Amino acid sequence: MGAHDLDRDHKHLTDLAAAARAALVRAIDASGAWAADPVWREVFLAVPRHLFVPYYYVGVVGGYERRWGESPDPRNRERWLRGAYADAPLATRLRDGELVSSSSQPSLMAMMLAELRVRDGDRVLEIGAGTGYNAALLAHRLGDDGLVTTVDLEPEITEAARQHLAAAGYHPVVVTGDGARGVPERAPFDRIIATCTLPSIPPAWLFQCRPGARILTPLATGLVALTVTDAGQAEGHFLHTPAYFVPLRGGGPEPEQAPLGGVPRRARDHELFRFLLALTRGSLDPQEAYALWEREGQPQRERYGLTVSGEREWAWLDDPEGPYAWPLR
């Protein structure tokens, strides 16, 4: 391919990316994801997602197929670019056929960022660097790379995130380390957002937050938003949306699921019952969880909450001091 053809191909892909990005923003707009903070609309319109996913994997019969932006076939490059702007999660890193890192669904990212309630000048810690795209969105929104820190345990993930961020013109602080320990040298933080699921809230996060800070993290199969009131103290409710993320590496093993014998199939397959099961794992057996679920009218996620107080951490239904409470650590 000659220089003229290369230029033409580059312009075609640039134009295609802009159109695909605008279409993605319209789709997120229609979903209402950033209704709480519409500033994010301009951020998603500005930050090029395709620079953060130079390749990704799509599920095919018998495994995964790799799509990449440097494919010699122009049709494959187009397919890669269109896929980069689909409102869908993208598998970005596999190990022995298992997914270890992904780029989350953009509309879910938009909703989480809006719910984070970032204000100008906030210092933000992201747990789980992924591709670097989320950190770029935060850095663009805050207008200052130095306010954003992202951490991941895997050196190859942090190195790739740095490269993607630099290619897009952003330079937040990227740290290789255990996200459960936070990043004490960059504290204090006004906001912490996690893009991986955890069995409980790491105590280190709370001690690295200013009073009034907000923590948004996946837990069980949901998202909990906590307000930090003091060192080691935080409380908040779950959001309405389901959320499934890769577990935090280094966060400890997940407890085994107890057998579901005696639980009717309609409950086993019900998304809200699966959430209650995940939240009460180790505290209630599935039959007890089912009895509670029916008795309380199949409660929505927003009725559940989480409290951290010193060494204690517990999930609850309706009231932190009420009859339904389950220790998480």
mmCIF file of C-alpha atoms in Angstrom:
data_model
loop_
_atom_site.group_PDB
_atom_site.id
_atom_site.type_symbol
_atom_site.label_atom_id
_atom_site.label_comp_id
_atom_site.label_asym_id
_atom_site.label_seq_id
_atom_site.Cartn_x
_atom_site.Cartn_y
_atom_site.Cartn_z
ATOM 1 C CA MET A 1 0.000 0.000 0.000
ATOM 2 C CA GLY A 2 1.452 3.394 -1.066
ATOM 3 C CA ALA A 3 1.653 6.525 1.093
ATOM 4 C CA HIS A 4 -1.427 8.012 -0.596
ATOM 5 C CA ASP A 5 -3.431 4.855 0.086
ATOM 6 C CA LEU A 6 -2.251 4.817 3.700
ATOM 7 C CA ASP A 7 -3.356 8.435 4.183
ATOM 8 C CA ARG A 8 -6.725 7.702 2.620
ATOM 9 C CA ASP A 9 -7.168 4.606 4.807
ATOM 10 C CA HIS A 10 -6.204 6.576 7.928
ATOM 11 C CA LYS A 11 -8.686 9.360 7.075
ATOM 12 C CA HIS A 12 -11.417 6.804 6.416
ATOM 13 C CA LEU A 13 -10.843 5.144 9.804
ATOM 14 C CA THR A 14 -10.661 8.544 11.577
ATOM 15 C CA ASP A 15 -13.982 9.606 10.034
ATOM 16 C CA LEU A 16 -15.513 6.219 10.802
ATOM 17 C CA ALA A 17 -14.327 6.452 14.435
ATOM 18 C CA ALA A 18 -15.882 9.912 14.874
ATOM 19 C CA ALA A 19 -19.208 8.722 13.424
ATOM 20 C CA ALA A 20 -19.168 5.520 15.511
ATOM 21 C CA ARG A 21 -18.318 7.501 18.666
ATOM 22 C CA ALA A 22 -21.205 9.902 18.032
ATOM 23 C CA ALA A 23 -23.561 6.943 17.537
ATOM 24 C CA LEU A 24 -22.370 5.393 20.807
ATOM 25 C CA VAL A 25 -22.976 8.680 22.645
ATOM 26 C CA ARG A 26 -26.508 8.882 21.214
ATOM 27 C CA ALA A 27 -27.171 5.319 22.420
ATOM 28 C CA ILE A 28 -25.888 6.114 25.931
ATOM 29 C CA ASP A 29 -27.933 9.328 25.910
ATOM 30 C CA ALA A 30 -31.065 7.347 25.106
ATOM 31 C CA SER A 31 -30.345 4.914 27.964
ATOM 32 C CA GLY A 32 -30.394 7.771 30.511
ATOM 33 C CA ALA A 33 -27.064 6.561 31.950
ATOM 34 C CA TRP A 34 -25.627 10.019 32.639
ATOM 35 C CA ALA A 35 -28.867 11.786 33.510
ATOM 36 C CA ALA A 36 -27.382 12.505 36.978
ATOM 37 C CA ASP A 37 -24.394 14.350 35.438
ATOM 38 C CA PRO A 38 -24.776 15.154 31.713
ATOM 39 C CA VAL A 39 -21.252 16.665 31.549
ATOM 40 C CA TRP A 40 -20.135 13.105 30.794
ATOM 41 C CA ARG A 41 -21.776 13.310 27.352
ATOM 42 C CA GLU A 42 -19.053 15.673 26.095
ATOM 43 C CA VAL A 43 -16.355 13.536 27.732
ATOM 44 C CA PHE A 44 -17.435 10.349 25.946
ATOM 45 C CA LEU A 45 -17.678 12.289 22.696
ATOM 46 C CA ALA A 46 -14.083 13.510 23.097
ATOM 47 C CA VAL A 47 -12.188 10.407 24.296
ATOM 48 C CA PRO A 48 -11.397 7.890 21.510
ATOM 49 C CA ARG A 49 -12.198 4.413 22.856
ATOM 50 C CA HIS A 50 -10.559 2.652 19.887
ATOM 51 C CA LEU A 51 -7.107 3.850 21.005
ATOM 52 C CA PHE A 52 -7.584 1.841 24.220
ATOM 53 C CA VAL A 53 -8.518 -1.415 22.496
ATOM 54 C CA PRO A 54 -5.920 -1.901 19.719
ATOM 55 C CA TYR A 55 -7.125 -5.494 19.799
ATOM 56 C CA TYR A 56 -9.847 -7.439 21.574
ATOM 57 C CA TYR A 57 -11.435 -10.872 21.471
ATOM 58 C CA VAL A 58 -14.930 -11.866 20.421
ATOM 59 C CA GLY A 59 -16.514 -15.160 21.386
ATOM 60 C CA VAL A 60 -16.862 -17.686 18.574
ATOM 61 C CA VAL A 61 -17.728 -21.374 18.561
ATOM 62 C CA GLY A 62 -14.917 -23.163 20.388
ATOM 63 C CA GLY A 63 -13.231 -20.077 21.878
ATOM 64 C CA TYR A 64 -12.283 -16.509 20.936
ATOM 65 C CA GLU A 65 -11.368 -14.679 17.742
ATOM 66 C CA ARG A 66 -8.933 -11.752 17.851
ATOM 67 C CA ARG A 67 -9.836 -8.469 16.178
ATOM 68 C CA TRP A 68 -7.098 -5.883 15.799
ATOM 69 C CA GLY A 69 -6.559 -2.468 14.291
ATOM 70 C CA GLU A 70 -3.394 -3.418 12.401
ATOM 71 C CA SER A 71 -5.021 -6.201 10.390
ATOM 72 C CA PRO A 72 -3.804 -6.200 6.756
ATOM 73 C CA ASP A 73 -7.411 -6.624 5.603
ATOM 74 C CA PRO A 74 -9.250 -3.241 5.489
ATOM 75 C CA ARG A 75 -12.605 -4.959 6.137
ATOM 76 C CA ASN A 76 -11.194 -6.463 9.332
ATOM 77 C CA ARG A 77 -9.886 -3.048 10.423
ATOM 78 C CA GLU A 78 -13.364 -1.602 9.898
ATOM 79 C CA ARG A 79 -14.951 -4.437 11.853
ATOM 80 C CA TRP A 80 -12.465 -3.861 14.685
ATOM 81 C CA LEU A 81 -13.269 -0.136 14.746
ATOM 82 C CA ARG A 82 -17.044 -0.585 14.704
ATOM 83 C CA GLY A 83 -16.742 -3.164 17.496
ATOM 84 C CA ALA A 84 -14.652 -0.739 19.569
ATOM 85 C CA TYR A 85 -17.655 1.625 19.654
ATOM 86 C CA ALA A 86 -20.348 -0.967 20.288
ATOM 87 C CA ASP A 87 -22.136 -0.510 23.616
ATOM 88 C CA ALA A 88 -20.742 -3.826 24.804
ATOM 89 C CA PRO A 89 -17.932 -5.096 27.047
ATOM 90 C CA LEU A 90 -14.784 -6.144 25.178
ATOM 91 C CA ALA A 91 -12.504 -9.003 26.246
ATOM 92 C CA THR A 92 -9.008 -7.508 26.097
ATOM 93 C CA ARG A 93 -6.793 -10.039 27.863
ATOM 94 C CA LEU A 94 -6.999 -13.823 28.066
ATOM 95 C CA ARG A 95 -4.849 -16.282 29.975
ATOM 96 C CA ASP A 96 -5.233 -20.000 29.250
ATOM 97 C CA GLY A 97 -8.609 -19.256 27.697
ATOM 98 C CA GLU A 98 -9.827 -17.385 30.802
ATOM 99 C CA LEU A 99 -10.767 -13.691 30.741
ATOM 100 C CA VAL A 100 -8.462 -11.649 33.018
ATOM 101 C CA SER A 101 -9.196 -8.122 31.786
ATOM 102 C CA SER A 102 -11.869 -6.367 29.795
ATOM 103 C CA SER A 103 -13.149 -2.959 28.748
ATOM 104 C CA SER A 104 -16.541 -2.532 30.400
ATOM 105 C CA GLN A 105 -19.784 -1.750 28.569
ATOM 106 C CA PRO A 106 -19.665 2.021 27.879
ATOM 107 C CA SER A 107 -23.240 2.713 29.078
ATOM 108 C CA LEU A 108 -22.443 0.975 32.400
ATOM 109 C CA MET A 109 -19.214 2.995 32.677
ATOM 110 C CA ALA A 110 -21.205 6.172 31.969
ATOM 111 C CA MET A 111 -23.752 5.352 34.664
ATOM 112 C CA MET A 112 -20.998 4.530 37.199
ATOM 113 C CA LEU A 113 -19.099 7.738 36.421
ATOM 114 C CA ALA A 114 -22.277 9.814 36.749
ATOM 115 C CA GLU A 115 -23.065 8.088 40.073
ATOM 116 C CA LEU A 116 -19.533 8.799 41.300
ATOM 117 C CA ARG A 117 -20.623 12.484 41.489
ATOM 118 C CA VAL A 118 -17.196 13.883 40.694
ATOM 119 C CA ARG A 119 -16.648 17.582 41.364
ATOM 120 C CA ASP A 120 -13.962 19.839 39.910
ATOM 121 C CA GLY A 121 -10.713 19.410 41.813
ATOM 122 C CA ASP A 122 -11.567 15.952 43.222
ATOM 123 C CA ARG A 123 -8.749 13.449 43.647
ATOM 124 C CA VAL A 124 -9.911 10.104 42.250
ATOM 125 C CA LEU A 125 -8.537 6.583 42.707
ATOM 126 C CA GLU A 126 -9.560 3.903 40.219
ATOM 127 C CA ILE A 127 -9.117 0.262 41.247
ATOM 128 C CA GLY A 128 -8.497 -1.857 38.138
ATOM 129 C CA ALA A 129 -6.714 0.002 35.336
ATOM 130 C CA GLY A 130 -8.072 -2.181 32.532
ATOM 131 C CA THR A 131 -7.292 -0.589 29.171
ATOM 132 C CA GLY A 132 -6.886 2.908 30.659
ATOM 133 C CA TYR A 133 -10.102 4.161 29.005
ATOM 134 C CA ASN A 134 -11.932 4.873 32.271
ATOM 135 C CA ALA A 135 -8.913 6.761 33.650
ATOM 136 C CA ALA A 136 -8.824 8.817 30.435
ATOM 137 C CA LEU A 137 -12.514 9.706 30.818
ATOM 138 C CA LEU A 138 -11.860 10.828 34.408
ATOM 139 C CA ALA A 139 -8.741 12.808 33.440
ATOM 140 C CA HIS A 140 -10.655 14.542 30.628
ATOM 141 C CA ARG A 141 -13.576 15.372 32.942
ATOM 142 C CA LEU A 142 -11.334 16.777 35.681
ATOM 143 C CA GLY A 143 -9.018 18.567 33.259
ATOM 144 C CA ASP A 144 -5.954 17.592 35.280
ATOM 145 C CA ASP A 145 -4.100 14.296 34.881
ATOM 146 C CA GLY A 146 -2.566 14.671 38.352
ATOM 147 C CA LEU A 147 -5.949 14.280 40.058
ATOM 148 C CA VAL A 148 -6.449 10.736 38.719
ATOM 149 C CA THR A 149 -4.652 7.602 39.943
ATOM 150 C CA THR A 150 -5.336 4.109 38.591
ATOM 151 C CA VAL A 151 -3.909 0.883 40.022
ATOM 152 C CA ASP A 152 -3.690 -2.706 38.802
ATOM 153 C CA LEU A 153 -1.844 -5.777 40.045
ATOM 154 C CA GLU A 154 -0.624 -6.954 36.620
ATOM 155 C CA PRO A 155 2.459 -5.136 35.219
ATOM 156 C CA GLU A 156 1.499 -5.960 31.612
ATOM 157 C CA ILE A 157 -1.937 -4.369 32.166
ATOM 158 C CA THR A 158 -0.511 -1.165 33.676
ATOM 159 C CA GLU A 159 2.147 -0.903 30.958
ATOM 160 C CA ALA A 160 -0.463 -1.294 28.201
ATOM 161 C CA ALA A 161 -2.757 1.223 29.948
ATOM 162 C CA ARG A 162 0.102 3.774 30.073
ATOM 163 C CA GLN A 163 0.757 3.308 26.353
ATOM 164 C CA HIS A 164 -2.934 3.667 25.435
ATOM 165 C CA LEU A 165 -3.297 6.757 27.637
ATOM 166 C CA ALA A 166 -0.214 8.398 26.140
ATOM 167 C CA ALA A 167 -1.476 7.657 22.595
ATOM 168 C CA ALA A 168 -4.721 9.445 23.481
ATOM 169 C CA GLY A 169 -2.892 12.362 25.128
ATOM 170 C CA TYR A 170 -3.607 11.615 28.814
ATOM 171 C CA HIS A 171 -1.115 11.004 31.617
ATOM 172 C CA PRO A 172 -2.845 10.088 34.887
ATOM 173 C CA VAL A 173 -0.725 8.286 37.484
ATOM 174 C CA VAL A 174 -0.703 4.538 36.698
ATOM 175 C CA VAL A 175 0.465 2.354 39.604
ATOM 176 C CA THR A 176 1.307 -1.357 39.607
ATOM 177 C CA GLY A 177 0.126 -2.795 42.915
ATOM 178 C CA ASP A 178 -2.594 -4.538 44.892
ATOM 179 C CA GLY A 179 -5.799 -2.526 44.540
ATOM 180 C CA ALA A 180 -7.055 -3.838 47.896
ATOM 181 C CA ARG A 181 -4.269 -1.817 49.550
ATOM 182 C CA GLY A 182 -5.188 1.362 47.705
ATOM 183 C CA VAL A 183 -2.380 3.787 46.852
ATOM 184 C CA PRO A 184 -1.460 5.449 50.186
ATOM 185 C CA GLU A 185 1.251 7.653 48.688
ATOM 186 C CA ARG A 186 -1.365 9.353 46.458
ATOM 187 C CA ALA A 187 -3.981 9.793 49.240
ATOM 188 C CA PRO A 188 -6.189 11.410 50.413
ATOM 189 C CA PHE A 189 -8.914 10.747 47.831
ATOM 190 C CA ASP A 190 -12.330 12.330 47.353
ATOM 191 C CA ARG A 191 -13.614 9.487 45.171
ATOM 192 C CA ILE A 192 -12.756 5.794 44.734
ATOM 193 C CA ILE A 193 -14.226 3.788 41.851
ATOM 194 C CA ALA A 194 -13.561 0.086 41.307
ATOM 195 C CA THR A 195 -13.991 -1.743 38.009
ATOM 196 C CA CYS A 196 -13.596 -5.218 39.502
ATOM 197 C CA THR A 197 -15.804 -7.050 41.971
ATOM 198 C CA LEU A 198 -14.829 -7.641 45.613
ATOM 199 C CA PRO A 199 -16.077 -9.849 48.463
ATOM 200 C CA SER A 200 -15.923 -6.896 50.923
ATOM 201 C CA ILE A 201 -14.643 -3.315 51.189
ATOM 202 C CA PRO A 202 -10.868 -3.204 51.872
ATOM 203 C CA PRO A 203 -10.243 -1.207 55.094
ATOM 204 C CA ALA A 204 -7.291 0.589 53.453
ATOM 205 C CA TRP A 205 -9.661 2.415 51.089
ATOM 206 C CA LEU A 206 -11.537 4.100 53.898
ATOM 207 C CA PHE A 207 -8.374 5.303 55.597
ATOM 208 C CA GLN A 208 -7.201 6.851 52.307
ATOM 209 C CA CYS A 209 -10.418 8.872 51.899
ATOM 210 C CA ARG A 210 -11.329 12.338 53.070
ATOM 211 C CA PRO A 211 -14.500 12.597 55.207
ATOM 212 C CA GLY A 212 -17.440 12.920 52.823
ATOM 213 C CA ALA A 213 -15.671 10.902 50.106
ATOM 214 C CA ARG A 214 -17.733 8.628 47.884
ATOM 215 C CA ILE A 215 -16.785 5.017 47.061
ATOM 216 C CA LEU A 216 -18.472 3.208 44.171
ATOM 217 C CA THR A 217 -17.662 -0.465 43.765
ATOM 218 C CA PRO A 218 -19.094 -3.690 42.388
ATOM 219 C CA LEU A 219 -20.006 -6.148 45.163
ATOM 220 C CA ALA A 220 -21.993 -9.387 44.889
ATOM 221 C CA THR A 221 -23.677 -8.817 41.487
ATOM 222 C CA GLY A 222 -24.470 -5.166 42.140
ATOM 223 C CA LEU A 223 -22.945 -1.722 42.661
ATOM 224 C CA VAL A 224 -22.780 -0.126 46.094
ATOM 225 C CA ALA A 225 -22.257 3.621 46.649
ATOM 226 C CA LEU A 226 -20.797 4.452 50.075
ATOM 227 C CA THR A 227 -20.230 7.770 51.824
ATOM 228 C CA VAL A 228 -17.171 7.819 54.081
ATOM 229 C CA THR A 229 -18.120 9.602 57.295
ATOM 230 C CA ASP A 230 -14.900 9.168 59.257
ATOM 231 C CA ALA A 231 -11.741 7.031 59.339
ATOM 232 C CA GLY A 232 -12.907 3.427 59.078
ATOM 233 C CA GLN A 233 -16.625 4.373 58.830
ATOM 234 C CA ALA A 234 -18.805 4.288 55.704
ATOM 235 C CA GLU A 235 -22.371 3.508 54.710
ATOM 236 C CA GLY A 236 -24.575 3.494 51.632
ATOM 237 C CA HIS A 237 -27.077 1.731 49.397
ATOM 238 C CA PHE A 238 -26.845 -0.441 46.321
ATOM 239 C CA LEU A 239 -27.795 1.081 42.981
ATOM 240 C CA HIS A 240 -30.659 -0.354 40.936
ATOM 241 C CA THR A 241 -28.495 -1.901 38.223
ATOM 242 C CA PRO A 242 -26.968 -5.377 38.005
ATOM 243 C CA ALA A 243 -23.192 -5.426 37.423
ATOM 244 C CA TYR A 244 -20.857 -8.302 36.638
ATOM 245 C CA PHE A 245 -17.127 -7.630 36.725
ATOM 246 C CA VAL A 246 -13.903 -9.623 36.750
ATOM 247 C CA PRO A 247 -12.941 -10.319 40.433
ATOM 248 C CA LEU A 248 -10.166 -8.249 42.006
ATOM 249 C CA ARG A 249 -6.942 -10.237 41.646
ATOM 250 C CA GLY A 250 -5.333 -10.607 45.060
ATOM 251 C CA GLY A 251 -8.702 -9.948 46.736
ATOM 252 C CA GLY A 252 -8.998 -13.440 48.241
ATOM 253 C CA PRO A 253 -10.989 -16.474 47.145
ATOM 254 C CA GLU A 254 -14.749 -16.354 46.613
ATOM 255 C CA PRO A 255 -16.677 -18.675 48.952
ATOM 256 C CA GLU A 256 -18.238 -21.748 47.352
ATOM 257 C CA GLN A 257 -21.896 -21.563 46.342
ATOM 258 C CA ALA A 258 -24.119 -23.829 48.490
ATOM 259 C CA PRO A 259 -26.414 -26.287 46.646
ATOM 260 C CA LEU A 260 -29.740 -24.830 45.506
ATOM 261 C CA GLY A 261 -31.837 -27.913 46.238
ATOM 262 C CA GLY A 262 -35.351 -27.005 47.373
ATOM 263 C CA VAL A 263 -35.268 -23.559 45.723
ATOM 264 C CA PRO A 264 -37.844 -23.255 42.884
ATOM 265 C CA ARG A 265 -36.414 -22.770 39.388
ATOM 266 C CA ARG A 266 -38.135 -19.388 38.899
ATOM 267 C CA ALA A 267 -36.169 -18.078 41.898
ATOM 268 C CA ARG A 268 -32.872 -19.735 40.892
ATOM 269 C CA ASP A 269 -33.008 -17.962 37.551
ATOM 270 C CA HIS A 270 -34.255 -14.637 38.929
ATOM 271 C CA GLU A 271 -31.635 -11.910 38.783
ATOM 272 C CA LEU A 272 -32.668 -10.348 42.123
ATOM 273 C CA PHE A 273 -32.570 -13.693 43.933
ATOM 274 C CA ARG A 274 -29.085 -14.377 42.514
ATOM 275 C CA PHE A 275 -28.039 -11.004 43.945
ATOM 276 C CA LEU A 276 -29.361 -11.898 47.416
ATOM 277 C CA LEU A 277 -27.573 -15.266 47.223
ATOM 278 C CA ALA A 278 -24.272 -13.580 46.340
ATOM 279 C CA LEU A 279 -24.694 -10.969 49.086
ATOM 280 C CA THR A 280 -25.537 -13.478 51.860
ATOM 281 C CA ARG A 281 -23.106 -16.220 50.801
ATOM 282 C CA GLY A 282 -21.584 -17.708 53.939
ATOM 283 C CA SER A 283 -24.391 -16.276 56.139
ATOM 284 C CA LEU A 284 -27.620 -17.771 54.770
ATOM 285 C CA ASP A 285 -28.126 -21.057 53.031
ATOM 286 C CA PRO A 286 -30.089 -20.779 49.764
ATOM 287 C CA GLN A 287 -33.318 -22.094 51.320
ATOM 288 C CA GLU A 288 -33.183 -19.428 54.056
ATOM 289 C CA ALA A 289 -32.405 -16.776 51.438
ATOM 290 C CA TYR A 290 -35.390 -17.908 49.365
ATOM 291 C CA ALA A 291 -37.747 -17.751 52.366
ATOM 292 C CA LEU A 292 -36.562 -14.213 53.154
ATOM 293 C CA TRP A 293 -36.820 -13.160 49.510
ATOM 294 C CA GLU A 294 -40.448 -14.283 49.236
ATOM 295 C CA ARG A 295 -41.392 -12.902 52.662
ATOM 296 C CA GLU A 296 -40.015 -9.457 51.777
ATOM 297 C CA GLY A 297 -41.689 -9.294 48.352
ATOM 298 C CA GLN A 298 -38.651 -10.031 46.166
ATOM 299 C CA PRO A 299 -36.853 -6.810 47.140
ATOM 300 C CA GLN A 300 -35.189 -4.562 44.575
ATOM 301 C CA ARG A 301 -31.474 -3.817 44.898
ATOM 302 C CA GLU A 302 -32.026 -0.287 46.241
ATOM 303 C CA ARG A 303 -33.447 -1.698 49.487
ATOM 304 C CA TYR A 304 -30.082 -3.280 50.295
ATOM 305 C CA GLY A 305 -27.153 -1.435 51.792
ATOM 306 C CA LEU A 306 -23.731 -1.809 53.341
ATOM 307 C CA THR A 307 -22.143 -0.461 56.511
ATOM 308 C CA VAL A 308 -18.460 -0.452 57.486
ATOM 309 C CA SER A 309 -17.629 0.432 61.071
ATOM 310 C CA GLY A 310 -14.095 -0.234 62.229
ATOM 311 C CA GLU A 311 -13.451 -3.979 62.073
ATOM 312 C CA ARG A 312 -17.088 -4.777 61.257
ATOM 313 C CA GLU A 313 -18.700 -4.791 57.829
ATOM 314 C CA TRP A 314 -22.199 -5.970 57.081
ATOM 315 C CA ALA A 315 -24.820 -5.928 54.342
ATOM 316 C CA TRP A 316 -28.452 -5.295 55.273
ATOM 317 C CA LEU A 317 -31.992 -4.997 53.983
ATOM 318 C CA ASP A 318 -33.875 -1.719 54.646
ATOM 319 C CA ASP A 319 -32.108 -0.753 57.889
ATOM 320 C CA PRO A 320 -28.457 -1.091 59.009
ATOM 321 C CA GLU A 321 -29.669 -1.923 62.538
ATOM 322 C CA GLY A 322 -32.701 -3.953 61.400
ATOM 323 C CA PRO A 323 -33.372 -7.692 61.616
ATOM 324 C CA TYR A 324 -31.809 -8.559 58.244
ATOM 325 C CA ALA A 325 -28.051 -8.123 58.385
ATOM 326 C CA TRP A 326 -25.192 -10.299 57.135
ATOM 327 C CA PRO A 327 -21.499 -9.946 58.035
ATOM 328 C CA LEU A 328 -19.089 -9.602 55.116
ATOM 329 C CA ARG A 329 -15.933 -9.811 57.203
#
